[in-house]
């Protein structure tokens, strides 16, 4: 079972993933937690390139390809093998991020984005995706103290387009993507997430 978490920066995904992992492990499941871009050594090396502010000259298509190169390595080396063993994989971001950030945010044609994702995932689709919905103002306030990376400096309008992208995805695939109110307290949000899990797991 592959469960993925999406949302703009500062949406509280990581807390929800950690709570879900603890809950599923307490029920006896084997759970892997991975993040995108990253997790494998190659994908982490690609991540450092992607988030490095010095590479301000990176073209949108280079960015799209690098995110998907990191993804290809993670899918083939970690996610697929774990799923084949019948284990659960929780992913902090997956291909919906490419639609939202590179497609809507950067403005790359969605068919081009889709083609890259297809190569990276070889058709793997999450069983459920949880989108943590927060207003862009909360995201900006939560990241005010942080050192911003190359993606986070993209600006207000960029994040508005990313949110628009996530909303489009939620409407297009309502059975897979659950839109959650990310402003709810973490424990309340966890109960919302848990009640949407496939029956097999709850
Ligand atoms: P990260 O620090 O992991 O952000 P967060 O904690 O918000 O998940 O950095 C990942 C950044 O990369 C984030 O700004 C979203 C972006 N991203 C894309 O633009 N496209 C993608 O396909 C993925 C996986 C991430």
PDB file of C-alpha atoms and ligand atoms in Angstrom:
ATOM      1  CA  UNK A   1       0.000   0.000   0.000  1.00  0.00           C
ATOM      2  CA  UNK A   2       1.396   3.374  -1.059  1.00  0.00           C
ATOM      3  CA  UNK A   3       0.046   6.436   0.778  1.00  0.00           C
ATOM      4  CA  UNK A   4       1.301   9.873  -0.190  1.00  0.00           C
ATOM      5  CA  UNK A   5       1.088  13.316   1.438  1.00  0.00           C
ATOM      6  CA  UNK A   6       0.970  16.599  -0.438  1.00  0.00           C
ATOM      7  CA  UNK A   7       0.696  20.291   0.304  1.00  0.00           C
ATOM      8  CA  UNK A   8       2.583  23.547   0.023  1.00  0.00           C
ATOM      9  CA  UNK A   9       5.594  24.142   2.222  1.00  0.00           C
ATOM     10  CA  UNK A  10       4.682  24.363   5.907  1.00  0.00           C
ATOM     11  CA  UNK A  11       1.371  22.515   5.539  1.00  0.00           C
ATOM     12  CA  UNK A  12       2.109  20.092   8.381  1.00  0.00           C
ATOM     13  CA  UNK A  13       2.607  16.996   6.203  1.00  0.00           C
ATOM     14  CA  UNK A  14       5.567  15.725   8.192  1.00  0.00           C
ATOM     15  CA  UNK A  15       3.678  15.716  11.495  1.00  0.00           C
ATOM     16  CA  UNK A  16       0.787  13.798   9.942  1.00  0.00           C
ATOM     17  CA  UNK A  17       3.098  11.257   8.342  1.00  0.00           C
ATOM     18  CA  UNK A  18       4.856  10.664  11.655  1.00  0.00           C
ATOM     19  CA  UNK A  19       1.540  10.198  13.504  1.00  0.00           C
ATOM     20  CA  UNK A  20       0.276   7.802  10.852  1.00  0.00           C
ATOM     21  CA  UNK A  21       3.504   5.785  10.881  1.00  0.00           C
ATOM     22  CA  UNK A  22       3.314   5.371  14.669  1.00  0.00           C
ATOM     23  CA  UNK A  23      -0.361   4.392  14.482  1.00  0.00           C
ATOM     24  CA  UNK A  24       0.152   1.797  11.725  1.00  0.00           C
ATOM     25  CA  UNK A  25       3.223   0.324  13.412  1.00  0.00           C
ATOM     26  CA  UNK A  26       1.273  -0.001  16.651  1.00  0.00           C
ATOM     27  CA  UNK A  27      -1.188  -2.116  14.654  1.00  0.00           C
ATOM     28  CA  UNK A  28       1.657  -4.391  13.582  1.00  0.00           C
ATOM     29  CA  UNK A  29       2.282  -3.149  10.025  1.00  0.00           C
ATOM     30  CA  UNK A  30       5.739  -2.777   8.480  1.00  0.00           C
ATOM     31  CA  UNK A  31       5.913   0.885   7.451  1.00  0.00           C
ATOM     32  CA  UNK A  32       8.536   2.714   5.394  1.00  0.00           C
ATOM     33  CA  UNK A  33       8.743   6.474   5.473  1.00  0.00           C
ATOM     34  CA  UNK A  34      10.323   8.170   2.469  1.00  0.00           C
ATOM     35  CA  UNK A  35      10.508  11.740   1.230  1.00  0.00           C
ATOM     36  CA  UNK A  36      10.741  13.313  -2.178  1.00  0.00           C
ATOM     37  CA  UNK A  37      13.069  14.385  -3.553  1.00  0.00           C
ATOM     38  CA  UNK A  38      15.409  12.128  -1.627  1.00  0.00           C
ATOM     39  CA  UNK A  39      15.760   9.009   0.491  1.00  0.00           C
ATOM     40  CA  UNK A  40      18.178   7.007  -1.709  1.00  0.00           C
ATOM     41  CA  UNK A  41      21.760   8.305  -1.863  1.00  0.00           C
ATOM     42  CA  UNK A  42      21.382   9.219  -5.543  1.00  0.00           C
ATOM     43  CA  UNK A  43      18.037  10.956  -4.949  1.00  0.00           C
ATOM     44  CA  UNK A  44      19.500  12.887  -1.987  1.00  0.00           C
ATOM     45  CA  UNK A  45      22.403  14.026  -4.188  1.00  0.00           C
ATOM     46  CA  UNK A  46      19.879  15.246  -6.790  1.00  0.00           C
ATOM     47  CA  UNK A  47      17.947  16.981  -3.971  1.00  0.00           C
ATOM     48  CA  UNK A  48      20.988  19.045  -2.997  1.00  0.00           C
ATOM     49  CA  UNK A  49      21.222  20.283  -6.598  1.00  0.00           C
ATOM     50  CA  UNK A  50      17.490  21.035  -6.782  1.00  0.00           C
ATOM     51  CA  UNK A  51      17.318  23.024  -3.555  1.00  0.00           C
ATOM     52  CA  UNK A  52      20.639  24.865  -3.920  1.00  0.00           C
ATOM     53  CA  UNK A  53      19.915  28.588  -4.316  1.00  0.00           C
ATOM     54  CA  UNK A  54      23.188  29.077  -6.190  1.00  0.00           C
ATOM     55  CA  UNK A  55      21.613  27.273  -9.153  1.00  0.00           C
ATOM     56  CA  UNK A  56      19.225  30.128  -9.921  1.00  0.00           C
ATOM     57  CA  UNK A  57      19.910  29.577 -13.616  1.00  0.00           C
ATOM     58  CA  UNK A  58      18.213  26.153 -13.638  1.00  0.00           C
ATOM     59  CA  UNK A  59      15.632  25.923 -16.405  1.00  0.00           C
ATOM     60  CA  UNK A  60      12.108  24.729 -15.650  1.00  0.00           C
ATOM     61  CA  UNK A  61      12.557  21.599 -17.749  1.00  0.00           C
ATOM     62  CA  UNK A  62      15.858  20.729 -16.067  1.00  0.00           C
ATOM     63  CA  UNK A  63      14.050  21.055 -12.736  1.00  0.00           C
ATOM     64  CA  UNK A  64      11.236  18.775 -13.949  1.00  0.00           C
ATOM     65  CA  UNK A  65      13.695  16.141 -15.153  1.00  0.00           C
ATOM     66  CA  UNK A  66      15.772  16.234 -11.953  1.00  0.00           C
ATOM     67  CA  UNK A  67      12.744  15.787  -9.692  1.00  0.00           C
ATOM     68  CA  UNK A  68      11.699  12.856 -11.819  1.00  0.00           C
ATOM     69  CA  UNK A  69      15.186  11.347 -11.965  1.00  0.00           C
ATOM     70  CA  UNK A  70      15.244  11.352  -8.143  1.00  0.00           C
ATOM     71  CA  UNK A  71      11.782   9.768  -8.218  1.00  0.00           C
ATOM     72  CA  UNK A  72      12.747   7.035 -10.688  1.00  0.00           C
ATOM     73  CA  UNK A  73      15.573   5.882  -8.412  1.00  0.00           C
ATOM     74  CA  UNK A  74      13.336   5.894  -5.331  1.00  0.00           C
ATOM     75  CA  UNK A  75      10.487   4.022  -7.019  1.00  0.00           C
ATOM     76  CA  UNK A  76      12.628   1.271  -8.495  1.00  0.00           C
ATOM     77  CA  UNK A  77      15.006   0.754  -5.578  1.00  0.00           C
ATOM     78  CA  UNK A  78      12.764   1.325  -2.554  1.00  0.00           C
ATOM     79  CA  UNK A  79       9.034   1.788  -3.142  1.00  0.00           C
ATOM     80  CA  UNK A  80       8.337  -1.051  -5.599  1.00  0.00           C
ATOM     81  CA  UNK A  81      10.350  -3.654  -3.674  1.00  0.00           C
ATOM     82  CA  UNK A  82       8.592  -2.706  -0.402  1.00  0.00           C
ATOM     83  CA  UNK A  83       5.157  -2.892  -2.042  1.00  0.00           C
ATOM     84  CA  UNK A  84       6.064  -6.259  -3.580  1.00  0.00           C
ATOM     85  CA  UNK A  85       6.848  -7.516  -0.067  1.00  0.00           C
ATOM     86  CA  UNK A  86       3.361  -6.390   1.019  1.00  0.00           C
ATOM     87  CA  UNK A  87       4.638  -3.538   3.184  1.00  0.00           C
ATOM     88  CA  UNK A  88       3.288  -0.007   3.572  1.00  0.00           C
ATOM     89  CA  UNK A  89       5.097   3.011   2.129  1.00  0.00           C
ATOM     90  CA  UNK A  90       4.317   6.538   3.318  1.00  0.00           C
ATOM     91  CA  UNK A  91       5.702   9.156   0.986  1.00  0.00           C
ATOM     92  CA  UNK A  92       6.253  12.826   1.911  1.00  0.00           C
ATOM     93  CA  UNK A  93       5.388  14.159  -1.566  1.00  0.00           C
ATOM     94  CA  UNK A  94       5.097  12.137  -4.765  1.00  0.00           C
ATOM     95  CA  UNK A  95       4.238  12.906  -8.373  1.00  0.00           C
ATOM     96  CA  UNK A  96       1.325  15.260  -7.590  1.00  0.00           C
ATOM     97  CA  UNK A  97       4.054  17.698  -6.488  1.00  0.00           C
ATOM     98  CA  UNK A  98       5.405  17.699 -10.052  1.00  0.00           C
ATOM     99  CA  UNK A  99       1.960  18.539 -11.444  1.00  0.00           C
ATOM    100  CA  UNK A 100       1.416  21.278  -8.849  1.00  0.00           C
ATOM    101  CA  UNK A 101       4.928  22.842  -8.772  1.00  0.00           C
ATOM    102  CA  UNK A 102       6.359  22.227 -12.258  1.00  0.00           C
ATOM    103  CA  UNK A 103       3.026  22.104 -14.098  1.00  0.00           C
ATOM    104  CA  UNK A 104       0.978  24.827 -12.446  1.00  0.00           C
ATOM    105  CA  UNK A 105       3.752  26.689 -10.600  1.00  0.00           C
ATOM    106  CA  UNK A 106       6.318  26.882 -13.387  1.00  0.00           C
ATOM    107  CA  UNK A 107       3.793  26.619 -16.217  1.00  0.00           C
ATOM    108  CA  UNK A 108       5.137  23.525 -17.988  1.00  0.00           C
ATOM    109  CA  UNK A 109       2.585  21.833 -20.239  1.00  0.00           C
ATOM    110  CA  UNK A 110       0.781  19.174 -18.194  1.00  0.00           C
ATOM    111  CA  UNK A 111       1.234  16.544 -20.924  1.00  0.00           C
ATOM    112  CA  UNK A 112       5.014  17.054 -20.734  1.00  0.00           C
ATOM    113  CA  UNK A 113       4.882  16.728 -16.940  1.00  0.00           C
ATOM    114  CA  UNK A 114       2.730  13.602 -17.259  1.00  0.00           C
ATOM    115  CA  UNK A 115       5.186  12.013 -19.706  1.00  0.00           C
ATOM    116  CA  UNK A 116       8.107  12.538 -17.288  1.00  0.00           C
ATOM    117  CA  UNK A 117       6.126  11.170 -14.369  1.00  0.00           C
ATOM    118  CA  UNK A 118       5.229   8.091 -16.403  1.00  0.00           C
ATOM    119  CA  UNK A 119       8.924   7.371 -17.014  1.00  0.00           C
ATOM    120  CA  UNK A 120       9.772   7.929 -13.339  1.00  0.00           C
ATOM    121  CA  UNK A 121       6.961   5.877 -11.820  1.00  0.00           C
ATOM    122  CA  UNK A 122       6.402   3.271 -14.522  1.00  0.00           C
ATOM    123  CA  UNK A 123       2.682   3.633 -13.869  1.00  0.00           C
ATOM    124  CA  UNK A 124       2.748   3.401 -10.075  1.00  0.00           C
ATOM    125  CA  UNK A 125      -0.247   5.258  -8.575  1.00  0.00           C
ATOM    126  CA  UNK A 126      -0.723   5.896  -4.823  1.00  0.00           C
ATOM    127  CA  UNK A 127      -3.619   4.062  -3.195  1.00  0.00           C
ATOM    128  CA  UNK A 128      -4.536   7.241  -1.330  1.00  0.00           C
ATOM    129  CA  UNK A 129      -3.133  10.767  -1.305  1.00  0.00           C
ATOM    130  CA  UNK A 130      -3.741  13.252   1.488  1.00  0.00           C
ATOM    131  CA  UNK A 131      -3.585  16.896   0.482  1.00  0.00           C
ATOM    132  CA  UNK A 132      -3.002  19.215   3.451  1.00  0.00           C
ATOM    133  CA  UNK A 133      -4.788  22.419   2.492  1.00  0.00           C
ATOM    134  CA  UNK A 134      -3.508  25.683   4.024  1.00  0.00           C
ATOM    135  CA  UNK A 135      -3.695  29.309   2.857  1.00  0.00           C
ATOM    136  CA  UNK A 136      -0.524  30.663   1.292  1.00  0.00           C
ATOM    137  CA  UNK A 137      -0.246  33.242   4.127  1.00  0.00           C
ATOM    138  CA  UNK A 138       0.168  30.457   6.710  1.00  0.00           C
ATOM    139  CA  UNK A 139       2.858  28.845   4.584  1.00  0.00           C
ATOM    140  CA  UNK A 140       4.764  32.112   4.341  1.00  0.00           C
ATOM    141  CA  UNK A 141       4.371  32.847   8.071  1.00  0.00           C
ATOM    142  CA  UNK A 142       5.576  29.344   9.003  1.00  0.00           C
ATOM    143  CA  UNK A 143       8.657  29.621   6.823  1.00  0.00           C
ATOM    144  CA  UNK A 144       9.519  33.194   7.919  1.00  0.00           C
ATOM    145  CA  UNK A 145      12.122  31.993  10.414  1.00  0.00           C
ATOM    146  CA  UNK A 146      13.682  29.475   8.035  1.00  0.00           C
ATOM    147  CA  UNK A 147      16.552  29.672   5.600  1.00  0.00           C
ATOM    148  CA  UNK A 148      14.619  29.484   2.319  1.00  0.00           C
ATOM    149  CA  UNK A 149      15.719  26.988  -0.367  1.00  0.00           C
ATOM    150  CA  UNK A 150      15.659  27.421  -4.177  1.00  0.00           C
ATOM    151  CA  UNK A 151      11.996  26.353  -4.435  1.00  0.00           C
ATOM    152  CA  UNK A 152      10.796  28.372  -1.449  1.00  0.00           C
ATOM    153  CA  UNK A 153      12.078  31.669  -2.810  1.00  0.00           C
ATOM    154  CA  UNK A 154       9.754  31.357  -5.826  1.00  0.00           C
ATOM    155  CA  UNK A 155       7.310  33.849  -4.287  1.00  0.00           C
ATOM    156  CA  UNK A 156       3.669  34.460  -3.445  1.00  0.00           C
ATOM    157  CA  UNK A 157       2.170  34.152  -6.946  1.00  0.00           C
ATOM    158  CA  UNK A 158       4.057  30.928  -7.565  1.00  0.00           C
ATOM    159  CA  UNK A 159       2.545  29.383  -4.429  1.00  0.00           C
ATOM    160  CA  UNK A 160      -0.922  30.586  -5.395  1.00  0.00           C
ATOM    161  CA  UNK A 161      -0.534  28.726  -8.710  1.00  0.00           C
ATOM    162  CA  UNK A 162       0.712  25.626  -6.861  1.00  0.00           C
ATOM    163  CA  UNK A 163      -2.404  25.723  -4.650  1.00  0.00           C
ATOM    164  CA  UNK A 164      -4.560  26.120  -7.750  1.00  0.00           C
ATOM    165  CA  UNK A 165      -2.786  23.034  -9.142  1.00  0.00           C
ATOM    166  CA  UNK A 166      -3.509  20.967  -6.062  1.00  0.00           C
ATOM    167  CA  UNK A 167      -7.144  22.032  -6.184  1.00  0.00           C
ATOM    168  CA  UNK A 168      -7.390  20.976  -9.800  1.00  0.00           C
ATOM    169  CA  UNK A 169      -5.862  17.586  -8.917  1.00  0.00           C
ATOM    170  CA  UNK A 170      -8.305  17.098  -6.017  1.00  0.00           C
ATOM    171  CA  UNK A 171     -11.224  17.741  -8.357  1.00  0.00           C
ATOM    172  CA  UNK A 172      -9.825  15.473 -11.085  1.00  0.00           C
ATOM    173  CA  UNK A 173      -9.210  12.497  -8.817  1.00  0.00           C
ATOM    174  CA  UNK A 174     -11.622  12.735  -5.880  1.00  0.00           C
ATOM    175  CA  UNK A 175     -11.429   9.000  -5.128  1.00  0.00           C
ATOM    176  CA  UNK A 176      -7.662   8.992  -4.694  1.00  0.00           C
ATOM    177  CA  UNK A 177      -6.952  12.446  -3.279  1.00  0.00           C
ATOM    178  CA  UNK A 178      -8.455  13.470   0.056  1.00  0.00           C
ATOM    179  CA  UNK A 179      -8.404  17.220   0.640  1.00  0.00           C
ATOM    180  CA  UNK A 180      -7.829  17.856   4.378  1.00  0.00           C
ATOM    181  CA  UNK A 181      -8.090  21.126   6.292  1.00  0.00           C
ATOM    182  CA  UNK A 182      -4.445  21.622   7.255  1.00  0.00           C
ATOM    183  CA  UNK A 183      -5.323  24.305   9.799  1.00  0.00           C
ATOM    184  CA  UNK A 184      -6.974  21.739  12.120  1.00  0.00           C
ATOM    185  CA  UNK A 185      -5.071  20.635  15.250  1.00  0.00           C
ATOM    186  CA  UNK A 186      -2.685  17.764  14.479  1.00  0.00           C
ATOM    187  CA  UNK A 187      -4.602  15.122  16.486  1.00  0.00           C
ATOM    188  CA  UNK A 188      -7.922  16.021  14.839  1.00  0.00           C
ATOM    189  CA  UNK A 189      -6.309  15.926  11.413  1.00  0.00           C
ATOM    190  CA  UNK A 190      -4.797  12.542  12.181  1.00  0.00           C
ATOM    191  CA  UNK A 191      -8.257  11.117  12.913  1.00  0.00           C
ATOM    192  CA  UNK A 192      -9.501  12.516   9.589  1.00  0.00           C
ATOM    193  CA  UNK A 193      -6.581  10.891   7.765  1.00  0.00           C
ATOM    194  CA  UNK A 194      -7.019   7.575   9.533  1.00  0.00           C
ATOM    195  CA  UNK A 195     -10.715   7.311   8.784  1.00  0.00           C
ATOM    196  CA  UNK A 196      -9.982   7.585   5.061  1.00  0.00           C
ATOM    197  CA  UNK A 197      -7.571   4.697   5.003  1.00  0.00           C
ATOM    198  CA  UNK A 198      -8.507   1.669   3.027  1.00  0.00           C
ATOM    199  CA  UNK A 199     -10.413  -0.742   5.320  1.00  0.00           C
ATOM    200  CA  UNK A 200      -7.588  -3.224   5.127  1.00  0.00           C
ATOM    201  CA  UNK A 201      -5.457  -0.927   7.279  1.00  0.00           C
ATOM    202  CA  UNK A 202      -7.868   0.610   9.774  1.00  0.00           C
TER     203      UNK A 202
HETATM  204  P1  LIG B   1      11.241  19.995   1.133  1.00  0.00           P
HETATM  205  O1  LIG B   1      12.203  20.709   2.024  1.00  0.00           O
HETATM  206  O2  LIG B   1      11.172  18.514   1.248  1.00  0.00           O
HETATM  207  O3  LIG B   1       9.838  20.679   1.306  1.00  0.00           O
HETATM  208  P2  LIG B   1       8.628  20.260   2.219  1.00  0.00           P
HETATM  209  O4  LIG B   1       9.182  20.108   3.613  1.00  0.00           O
HETATM  210  O5  LIG B   1       7.680  21.404   2.058  1.00  0.00           O
HETATM  211  O6  LIG B   1       8.095  18.971   1.638  1.00  0.00           O
HETATM  212  O7  LIG B   1      11.595  20.427  -0.351  1.00  0.00           O
HETATM  213  C1  LIG B   1      11.001  19.910  -1.425  1.00  0.00           C
HETATM  214  C2  LIG B   1      10.675  21.048  -2.360  1.00  0.00           C
HETATM  215  O8  LIG B   1      10.635  20.553  -3.688  1.00  0.00           O
HETATM  216  C3  LIG B   1       9.322  21.673  -2.065  1.00  0.00           C
HETATM  217  O9  LIG B   1       9.413  23.070  -2.215  1.00  0.00           O
HETATM  218  C4  LIG B   1       8.443  21.126  -3.170  1.00  0.00           C
HETATM  219  C5  LIG B   1       9.390  20.863  -4.295  1.00  0.00           C
HETATM  220  N1  LIG B   1       9.013  19.761  -5.222  1.00  0.00           N
HETATM  221  C6  LIG B   1       8.730  20.053  -6.542  1.00  0.00           C
HETATM  222  O10 LIG B   1       8.749  21.230  -6.940  1.00  0.00           O
HETATM  223  N2  LIG B   1       8.415  19.040  -7.403  1.00  0.00           N
HETATM  224  C7  LIG B   1       8.403  17.734  -7.007  1.00  0.00           C
HETATM  225  O11 LIG B   1       8.116  16.820  -7.827  1.00  0.00           O
HETATM  226  C8  LIG B   1       8.721  17.442  -5.640  1.00  0.00           C
HETATM  227  C9  LIG B   1       8.720  16.016  -5.160  1.00  0.00           C
HETATM  228  C10 LIG B   1       9.016  18.488  -4.772  1.00  0.00           C
END
